[in-house]
Amino acid sequence: MKGIFRVAWALMVVCLLAAISLAAVNYVTKKEIERRSAEELREKLQVVFPSAERFERMNLSHDLSSRSGVSVLEVYHALIGEDRVGYVLRVSVMGYGGEMVLLVGISAQEKKIMGIQVLEHQETPGLGSNITEERFLSQFVSKSLDDPFEIKRDIQGVTGATISTKAVIRACQEAITYFKNLEAE
Amino acid sequence: MRQFFFYFKNGIFGENPILRLMIGLCSVLAVSVKGENCLAMGAGVIFVLVCSSLVISAIRHFVPSQVRIPIFIVIISTFTTIVDLVMKAYLPALSRAMGIFIPLIVVNCIIMGRAEAFASRKPIVLALADALGMGVGYTLVITAIGVVRELFGYGSLFSRQVLPPTYQGMMFMILPPGAFLLIGIYIAMLNYFGRRREK
Amino acid sequence: MNGELVMLLKIFLSAAFVDNIILARYIGLCPYIGMSSNVANSIGMGMAVTFVMVLASCVTWALWKFVFLPLHLEYFRIMVFILVIAVLVQLVEIVLKKNMPNLYRAMGIYLPLITTNCAILAVAFLGVDYGYTLLQVVVYSISVALGFTVALVLLAGIRERLRFARLSPFYQGYPIVFIATCLLAIAFLGFKGLVR
């Protein structure tokens, strides 16, 4: 009987100490982690919509996905003063190596794409991963929403990574469709 | 003091955890695509290894042997969580690059293995020597693999371009097969030099 | 309904083949290298891993959903998940020993090795990180375990042949195993782009 108490006592002390130290570290780092991720998101939003002054997350009431393999995860309003000048959409799409997450900024006044950024991807290093390069992404800036978005016609694809390129295009098209639906409402 | 250096060196050469004991391989292969990722991973492993070895060695007389494994797990996972949280807070880019392999330090067999085989039996100073040796041995190997993969794969060293920009990059080295091939060659080389020294 | 089925199929394909846990994600290498010296052992290990993986990811999924998230205790995740897995392995061992001695004989010796198998813990983390539903977690863990078993059995087959190969003495043992793994990984690269 005495042995069991000793065992339980030892376990309890160790767990208690571990819990206390973890809670302390968490308390210190939590604010920093939140601050960083909020800041990072803001920076990325700013890149895809440079003219906006601030962004506001929109509450979406209905189901977001429309076609298979692509879905809009979140929508932000881009605001200048109190005016809504456009949207930034967080889009998830299946690429070559797995899920890809992009931000697409769309101006409501000029009906054009303000910019796109790849947040997460698992494309092949050295080939598909080149979709994150400025050289590729800058082609989408200032494109009209009615452009065809076709490889070799108005988009220069990434060499050796057609599927990755198409995934980015699909994400843009989904964002545009979604945007048009939002405007129609 | 002599014993201290003996155990320190033992971890780096004689019983190098990766090339000799074949443990803790997962993170080595997964993280070693860029030099700085390797150093960060090495730092994380050294931190967890040293802290948990010290604590385990310090409390070795108070731990009932029936529950020593759960207690080791609690201690190791505490330090792993600390590394995870601190990395997320202050080095977010590196933390994202290594993803799940930071939490997986907790099941890194090196740490549990050393806790059970060494730290729980030896005085603090020797446990420290062993932990440092093993940690440095781990870091050396992972960096040696990472540097070669980065050089051939991206043409850079620690993210600084060293080969001419026209270098196309050898995709093979960044992909999983390159990692497996490289570690195979490293072990063969170690065998070769070990055999030569014996003669 | 149809969409859900397609989703499950995608999870299966990518977890078992495209993102094979060993050959593409480098997780679970210790048992892969250690337990692959003959085919019979590797099948036993594969069974044991499958069993524990599905059980562990369901339990950790439920804990995460109903305990951790509501209480905002996310930072205890590493500690609790690994303890849950350790306890679970012990429980499975006891239950099997008492009630299913045949099954215990087949995979009992592999069970203690599984506690420190990073693949189990990784699947528990990933299932939670991907935000899967319970059904998806079950499919995901079965597929990962299948991929693990396939890779393990393949390597074991190769190693049985390798025993009769004439090799440079420096390559005997582990080096050639890694080089064989390299070739397997190249073969598995062919699955990339399968899921779209």
XYZ file of C-alpha atoms in Angstrom:
580
model
C 0.000 0.000 0.000
C 2.757 2.393 0.936
C 4.450 1.730 -2.411
C 1.412 2.832 -4.367
C 1.244 6.119 -2.484
C 4.877 6.793 -3.209
C 4.342 6.129 -6.914
C 1.234 8.283 -7.087
C 2.945 11.039 -5.136
C 5.940 11.076 -7.476
C 3.737 11.113 -10.563
C 1.605 13.894 -9.165
C 4.545 16.121 -8.285
C 6.137 15.688 -11.712
C 2.875 16.353 -13.563
C 2.121 19.371 -11.412
C 5.544 20.886 -12.027
C 5.264 20.175 -15.760
C 1.823 21.762 -15.928
C 2.945 24.858 -14.065
C 5.993 25.394 -16.244
C 4.009 24.858 -19.436
C 1.314 27.268 -18.340
C 3.988 29.856 -17.588
C 5.692 29.475 -20.981
C 2.344 29.518 -22.732
C 1.371 32.706 -20.898
C 4.542 34.426 -22.096
C 4.470 33.217 -25.707
C 0.736 33.261 -26.408
C 0.381 36.997 -26.959
C 3.513 37.049 -29.085
C 2.248 34.211 -31.299
C -1.130 35.891 -31.767
C 0.435 39.259 -32.467
C 2.803 37.781 -35.032
C 0.195 35.810 -36.910
C -2.203 38.785 -37.004
C 0.606 40.990 -38.251
C 1.651 38.457 -40.859
C -1.883 38.130 -42.177
C -2.171 41.919 -42.367
C 1.062 42.161 -44.302
C -0.064 39.543 -46.809
C -3.446 41.204 -47.200
C -1.670 44.476 -47.847
C 0.429 42.859 -50.583
C -2.576 41.589 -52.502
C -4.508 44.837 -52.004
C -1.909 47.612 -51.656
C -4.286 50.565 -51.850
C -6.541 49.475 -48.969
C -6.129 51.109 -45.584
C -7.540 48.342 -43.482
C -9.252 44.984 -43.739
C -12.285 43.559 -42.045
C -13.193 39.926 -41.904
C -16.603 39.209 -43.329
C -19.054 36.864 -41.664
C -20.171 34.345 -44.230
C -23.589 32.913 -43.681
C -23.881 30.288 -46.394
C -21.805 27.396 -47.642
C -18.675 28.592 -49.368
C -17.566 25.874 -51.751
C -19.011 25.827 -55.233
C -17.061 23.471 -57.485
C -15.046 20.482 -56.436
C -11.397 20.881 -55.556
C -11.631 24.634 -54.989
C -13.160 26.459 -52.059
C -13.235 29.962 -50.663
C -12.244 29.782 -47.009
C -12.520 33.370 -45.865
C -13.423 36.762 -47.263
C -12.091 40.132 -46.097
C -13.429 43.545 -46.994
C -10.800 45.979 -48.183
C -11.606 49.416 -46.826
C -10.414 52.945 -47.541
C -11.884 55.149 -44.847
C -15.396 53.768 -44.549
C -15.718 52.813 -48.211
C -15.560 49.218 -49.325
C -13.273 49.199 -52.308
C -12.939 45.466 -52.803
C -12.427 42.048 -51.334
C -9.603 39.719 -50.451
C -10.495 36.038 -50.705
C -8.629 33.172 -49.103
C -8.930 30.299 -51.538
C -7.921 26.676 -51.100
C -7.236 24.538 -54.167
C -5.708 21.146 -54.891
C -2.328 21.555 -56.578
C 0.120 18.913 -57.724
C 1.508 17.917 -54.350
C -1.538 18.697 -52.225
C -3.594 21.553 -50.918
C -2.577 25.097 -51.824
C -3.886 28.215 -50.090
C -3.888 31.567 -51.856
C -5.000 35.112 -51.202
C -6.676 36.886 -54.111
C -7.388 40.611 -53.939
C -10.183 41.912 -56.173
C -11.088 45.559 -56.671
C -14.844 46.108 -56.784
C -14.610 49.480 -58.510
C -12.166 48.664 -61.266
C -13.302 45.047 -61.650
C -9.776 43.765 -61.707
C -7.383 41.624 -59.712
C -5.197 43.660 -57.396
C -2.750 40.905 -56.557
C -2.337 37.292 -55.478
C -0.119 35.534 -52.946
C 0.512 31.882 -52.189
C 0.212 31.295 -48.433
C 0.724 27.544 -48.254
C 1.662 24.930 -50.811
C 3.240 21.486 -51.123
C 4.399 21.653 -54.719
C 7.595 19.988 -55.896
C 10.629 22.008 -54.777
C 12.426 23.569 -57.727
C 9.525 23.147 -60.164
C 6.020 23.699 -58.862
C 7.340 25.765 -55.990
C 8.245 28.474 -58.512
C 4.606 29.582 -58.430
C 5.532 31.579 -55.338
C 7.941 33.719 -57.357
C 7.147 37.317 -58.089
C 7.833 36.757 -61.801
C 4.870 34.408 -62.037
C 2.503 36.065 -59.596
C 2.926 39.573 -60.990
C 1.238 38.486 -64.236
C -2.070 38.364 -62.409
C -1.860 41.936 -61.123
C -4.300 44.315 -62.872
C -5.891 41.571 -64.907
C -9.496 42.274 -65.803
C -12.085 39.901 -64.346
C -13.309 39.065 -67.830
C -9.902 37.943 -69.110
C -9.732 34.317 -70.283
C -7.000 33.188 -67.810
C -5.492 30.633 -70.143
C -1.947 29.335 -70.156
C 0.092 30.632 -73.117
C -2.650 33.118 -74.070
C -2.600 35.580 -71.241
C -0.693 33.689 -68.560
C 2.881 32.507 -68.914
C 2.951 29.228 -66.999
C 5.771 27.962 -64.803
C 8.052 25.700 -66.832
C 7.496 22.041 -66.060
C 4.656 22.721 -63.669
C 1.460 22.983 -65.696
C -0.680 21.454 -62.982
C 0.575 23.880 -60.363
C -0.028 26.786 -62.742
C -3.530 25.583 -63.519
C -4.277 25.263 -59.817
C -3.380 28.927 -59.289
C -5.586 29.883 -62.240
C -8.471 27.799 -60.904
C -8.144 29.541 -57.557
C -8.340 32.936 -59.281
C -11.367 31.937 -61.308
C -13.124 30.614 -58.236
C -12.377 33.884 -56.438
C -13.811 35.838 -59.367
C -16.980 33.742 -59.514
C -17.408 34.119 -55.801
C -16.866 37.843 -56.047
C -19.505 38.151 -58.762
C -21.975 36.222 -56.617
C -21.247 38.534 -53.703
C -21.825 41.599 -55.874
C -25.057 40.166 -57.245
C -26.540 39.708 -53.794
C 36.883 15.838 -16.150
C 38.433 13.139 -18.289
C 35.274 11.141 -17.994
C 33.305 14.192 -19.051
C 35.222 14.464 -22.324
C 35.090 10.729 -22.828
C 31.299 10.698 -22.803
C 31.100 13.910 -24.813
C 33.262 12.451 -27.558
C 31.461 9.136 -27.377
C 28.248 10.827 -28.476
C 29.874 12.542 -31.418
C 31.995 9.687 -32.760
C 31.826 6.284 -31.061
C 28.060 6.087 -30.644
C 26.875 8.793 -32.962
C 23.102 8.524 -32.593
C 22.343 8.739 -36.282
C 25.133 7.055 -38.183
C 25.981 4.409 -35.578
C 22.833 3.765 -33.562
C 20.325 4.456 -36.381
C 17.921 6.320 -34.151
C 16.203 9.659 -34.510
C 16.333 9.505 -38.268
C 12.991 11.021 -39.211
C 13.740 14.633 -38.429
C 17.237 14.318 -39.885
C 15.960 13.467 -43.323
C 12.894 15.688 -43.292
C 14.431 18.931 -42.103
C 17.780 18.786 -43.869
C 16.926 20.726 -47.021
C 18.388 24.026 -45.818
C 21.414 24.661 -43.606
C 19.675 26.976 -41.186
C 16.783 24.571 -40.651
C 19.339 21.963 -39.613
C 20.989 24.249 -37.093
C 17.612 25.231 -35.638
C 16.515 21.613 -35.393
C 19.855 20.731 -33.806
C 19.437 23.538 -31.292
C 15.950 22.297 -30.443
C 17.141 18.736 -29.956
C 20.166 19.821 -27.874
C 17.921 21.952 -25.671
C 15.409 19.174 -25.036
C 18.128 16.556 -24.632
C 20.244 18.563 -22.194
C 17.351 19.857 -20.093
C 15.590 16.529 -19.805
C 18.830 14.657 -19.110
C 19.704 17.104 -16.344
C 16.281 16.901 -14.750
C 16.045 13.141 -15.050
C 19.529 12.681 -13.637
C 18.769 15.089 -10.782
C 15.619 13.295 -9.699
C 16.839 9.782 -10.398
C 16.834 8.792 -6.721
C 13.269 9.933 -6.140
C 11.623 8.283 -9.124
C 9.972 4.925 -8.367
C 11.145 2.529 -11.051
C 7.621 1.297 -11.940
C 6.582 4.702 -13.257
C 9.878 5.965 -14.555
C 8.835 5.804 -18.227
C 5.689 7.947 -17.838
C 7.682 10.422 -15.780
C 10.380 10.611 -18.467
C 7.682 11.159 -21.083
C 6.146 13.999 -19.077
C 9.519 15.691 -18.611
C 10.568 15.318 -22.248
C 7.229 16.491 -23.591
C 7.319 19.539 -21.314
C 10.618 20.666 -22.800
C 9.466 19.849 -26.318
C 6.364 21.983 -25.861
C 8.542 24.814 -24.586
C 10.698 24.620 -27.728
C 7.587 24.463 -29.896
C 5.965 27.519 -28.291
C 9.147 29.598 -28.193
C 9.901 28.823 -31.853
C 6.359 29.726 -32.870
C 6.591 33.007 -31.005
C 10.048 34.222 -31.973
C 11.080 32.296 -35.111
C 7.768 31.789 -36.947
C 9.326 31.236 -40.379
C 11.631 28.459 -39.166
C 8.856 26.956 -37.117
C 6.660 26.736 -40.209
C 9.460 25.238 -42.290
C 9.863 22.421 -39.797
C 6.183 21.950 -39.137
C 5.313 18.744 -37.366
C 8.921 17.764 -36.740
C 9.236 20.059 -33.739
C 6.456 18.332 -31.769
C 7.910 15.049 -32.986
C 11.121 15.754 -31.023
C 9.198 14.180 -28.161
C 9.276 10.748 -29.812
C 12.822 11.198 -31.044
C 14.300 7.920 -29.881
C 17.617 9.605 -29.040
C 16.105 11.498 -26.130
C 14.049 8.688 -24.632
C 16.878 6.237 -25.256
C 19.478 8.390 -23.507
C 17.096 9.114 -20.627
C 16.532 5.425 -20.036
C 20.028 4.137 -20.760
C 22.185 6.910 -19.378
C 20.680 9.890 -17.575
C 18.599 7.841 -15.156
C 21.699 6.009 -13.914
C 24.541 8.489 -13.908
C 25.368 11.650 -11.966
C 24.386 15.028 -13.363
C 27.773 16.020 -14.762
C 28.123 12.859 -16.820
C 24.511 13.072 -17.974
C 25.266 16.584 -19.177
C 28.350 15.357 -21.061
C 26.405 12.560 -22.688
C 23.493 14.800 -23.645
C 25.791 17.451 -25.104
C 27.794 14.846 -27.013
C 24.711 13.168 -28.450
C 23.131 16.511 -29.282
C 26.244 17.844 -30.997
C 26.683 14.532 -32.833
C 23.102 14.782 -34.065
C 23.547 18.404 -35.129
C 26.790 17.681 -36.979
C 25.292 14.868 -39.020
C 22.068 16.698 -39.830
C 24.016 19.796 -40.885
C 26.431 17.738 -42.975
C 23.478 16.224 -44.830
C 21.640 19.528 -45.075
C 24.584 21.449 -46.486
C 25.146 18.934 -49.280
C 21.454 18.765 -50.143
C 21.154 22.544 -50.187
C 24.315 23.021 -52.244
C 23.263 20.590 -54.961
C 19.548 21.241 -54.741
C 19.399 25.029 -54.608
C 23.007 26.014 -55.301
C 23.181 27.885 -52.022
C 24.678 27.479 -48.556
C 22.678 28.645 -45.540
C 20.432 30.486 -48.030
C 23.355 32.390 -49.553
C 23.798 31.754 -53.258
C 27.242 30.228 -53.870
C 26.938 28.551 -57.248
C 26.359 30.792 -60.287
C 22.691 31.730 -60.696
C 22.556 29.830 -63.971
C 22.835 26.595 -61.944
C 19.552 24.795 -62.470
C 19.371 22.970 -59.152
C 19.228 19.233 -58.741
C 15.673 18.489 -57.699
C 16.580 14.952 -56.750
C 18.550 16.134 -53.733
C 15.664 18.100 -52.249
C 13.135 15.324 -52.769
C 12.985 12.341 -50.366
C 15.070 9.932 -52.502
C 18.095 12.244 -52.341
C 17.958 12.245 -48.560
C 17.849 8.453 -48.380
C 20.687 8.079 -50.849
C 22.862 10.594 -49.055
C 22.481 9.005 -45.624
C 23.257 5.601 -47.172
C 26.462 6.971 -48.654
C 27.412 8.661 -45.366
C 27.104 5.428 -43.425
C 29.102 3.580 -46.072
C 31.813 6.233 -45.839
C 31.880 5.934 -42.069
C 32.247 2.157 -42.461
C 35.081 2.666 -44.914
C 37.075 5.014 -42.711
C 36.324 2.964 -39.599
C 37.610 -0.165 -41.318
C 40.733 1.636 -42.503
C 41.588 2.872 -39.029
C 41.280 -0.629 -37.601
C 43.857 -2.001 -39.992
C -23.014 12.184 -50.124
C -21.148 11.801 -53.367
C -18.835 14.681 -52.496
C -18.093 13.090 -49.146
C -17.170 9.789 -50.800
C -14.864 11.537 -53.251
C -13.249 13.345 -50.345
C -12.672 10.037 -48.535
C -11.183 8.500 -51.654
C -8.857 11.472 -52.014
C -7.782 11.166 -48.391
C -7.122 7.483 -48.932
C -5.047 7.907 -52.078
C -2.974 10.793 -50.833
C -2.334 9.313 -47.382
C -1.477 5.817 -48.582
C 0.501 6.563 -51.733
C 1.126 10.170 -52.729
C 2.172 11.300 -49.266
C 3.377 7.892 -48.144
C 4.324 8.437 -44.537
C 7.758 6.886 -44.888
C 8.820 7.463 -48.462
C 7.487 10.989 -48.902
C 7.194 12.386 -45.383
C 10.088 10.641 -43.618
C 8.039 9.731 -40.552
C 8.310 6.369 -38.801
C 11.755 5.503 -40.070
C 12.985 3.733 -36.950
C 10.596 0.759 -37.158
C 10.913 0.878 -40.930
C 14.647 0.267 -40.741
C 14.491 -1.920 -37.649
C 11.591 -4.222 -38.491
C 12.115 -4.851 -42.175
C 14.595 -7.724 -42.134
C 11.986 -10.316 -43.153
C 8.537 -10.258 -44.689
C 6.690 -12.144 -41.947
C 7.848 -9.756 -39.229
C 7.058 -6.735 -41.329
C 3.474 -7.875 -41.862
C 3.047 -8.409 -38.110
C 4.418 -4.964 -37.438
C 2.151 -3.468 -40.084
C -0.901 -5.041 -38.448
C 0.072 -3.823 -35.017
C 0.697 -0.303 -36.299
C -2.623 -0.224 -38.134
C -4.517 -1.305 -35.046
C -2.893 1.170 -32.681
C -2.885 4.009 -35.206
C -6.639 3.888 -35.814
C -7.397 3.556 -32.125
C -4.981 6.295 -31.107
C -6.096 8.810 -33.686
C -9.775 8.311 -32.788
C -9.113 8.770 -29.086
C -6.882 11.802 -29.565
C -9.369 13.276 -32.038
C -12.177 12.997 -29.497
C -9.996 14.440 -26.739
C -9.002 17.357 -28.947
C -12.550 18.120 -30.018
C -14.316 17.746 -26.677
C -11.670 18.598 -24.110
C -8.786 20.649 -25.491
C -10.532 23.081 -27.823
C -13.387 23.966 -25.436
C -10.946 24.465 -22.548
C -8.253 26.283 -24.591
C -5.565 23.881 -23.458
C -4.017 23.467 -26.910
C -0.513 23.790 -25.539
C -0.790 20.552 -23.532
C -1.288 18.665 -26.759
C 2.168 17.123 -27.148
C 2.272 15.803 -23.599
C -1.256 14.441 -23.455
C -1.204 12.834 -26.894
C 1.986 10.912 -26.211
C 0.753 9.809 -22.793
C -2.567 8.701 -24.285
C -0.714 6.653 -26.877
C 1.528 5.082 -24.251
C -1.443 4.155 -22.066
C -3.379 2.881 -25.054
C -0.564 0.595 -26.134
C -0.386 -0.835 -22.626
C -4.152 -1.381 -22.560
C -4.188 -3.044 -25.959
C -1.405 -5.326 -24.828
C -3.253 -6.372 -21.660
C -6.577 -6.881 -23.447
C -5.019 -8.887 -26.245
C -3.075 -11.063 -23.838
C -6.200 -11.922 -21.853
C -8.821 -12.237 -24.554
C -7.178 -12.886 -27.889
C -4.053 -14.939 -27.271
C -3.713 -15.835 -30.958
C -3.667 -12.248 -32.094
C -1.378 -11.426 -29.205
C 1.100 -13.998 -30.376
C 0.998 -12.523 -33.871
C 1.605 -8.905 -32.949
C 2.284 -8.798 -29.217
C 6.021 -8.396 -29.466
C 5.646 -5.376 -31.725
C 3.353 -3.489 -29.385
C 5.929 -2.124 -26.911
C 7.967 -0.834 -29.853
C 5.034 1.230 -31.020
C 4.950 3.701 -28.145
C 7.948 5.513 -29.539
C 6.816 5.134 -33.142
C 6.643 8.689 -34.377
C 4.190 7.729 -37.115
C 1.411 7.135 -34.567
C 1.928 10.475 -32.891
C 2.314 12.235 -36.231
C -0.998 10.859 -37.492
C -2.704 11.944 -34.290
C -1.339 15.484 -34.783
C -2.033 15.646 -38.499
C -5.589 14.323 -38.214
C -6.309 17.155 -35.794
C -4.393 19.750 -37.815
C -6.237 18.965 -41.039
C -9.559 19.489 -39.267
C -10.972 16.123 -40.298
C -14.275 14.684 -39.119
C -14.283 11.421 -37.160
C -15.026 9.347 -40.256
C -12.259 11.113 -42.167
C -9.811 10.533 -39.325
C -10.609 6.819 -39.372
C -10.093 6.620 -43.138
C -6.971 8.745 -42.900
C -5.338 6.635 -40.218
C -6.187 3.366 -41.971
C -4.701 4.715 -45.206
C -1.527 5.964 -43.564
C -1.081 2.604 -41.841
C -1.653 0.846 -45.144
C 0.987 3.014 -46.794
C 3.349 2.257 -43.915
C 2.739 -1.484 -44.245
C 3.197 -1.421 -48.017
C 6.525 0.379 -47.721
C 7.656 -1.928 -44.915
C 6.752 -5.136 -46.752
C 8.320 -3.885 -49.987
C 11.587 -3.126 -48.232
C 11.503 -6.444 -46.378
C 11.133 -8.255 -49.712
C 14.098 -6.376 -51.108
C 16.187 -7.086 -48.024
C 15.482 -10.806 -48.217
C 16.934 -10.767 -51.711
C 19.807 -8.520 -50.752
C 21.117 -11.126 -48.375
C 22.297 -13.118 -51.372
C 23.716 -10.161 -53.250
C 27.422 -9.601 -53.460
C 28.120 -6.166 -52.097
C 31.089 -4.071 -51.219
C 31.590 -4.691 -47.481
C 31.145 -0.996 -46.717
C 27.660 -1.039 -48.182
C 26.522 -4.121 -46.323
C 23.869 -3.585 -43.675
C 22.313 -0.171 -43.334
C 23.842 1.719 -46.275
C 22.337 -0.556 -48.897
C 18.999 -0.480 -47.064
C 18.928 3.288 -47.417
C 19.880 3.125 -51.063
C 17.091 0.610 -51.686
C 14.764 2.993 -49.868
C 15.953 5.763 -52.159
C 14.903 3.725 -55.194
C 11.542 2.911 -53.586
C 11.029 6.608 -52.901
C 11.759 7.414 -56.534
C 9.144 4.853 -57.544
C 6.629 6.425 -55.186
C 7.302 9.844 -56.703
C 5.343 8.486 -59.648
C 2.165 8.788 -57.560
C 2.550 12.562 -57.363
C -0.178 14.416 -59.171
C -2.554 11.468 -58.771
C -4.918 13.390 -56.522
C -6.281 16.610 -57.910
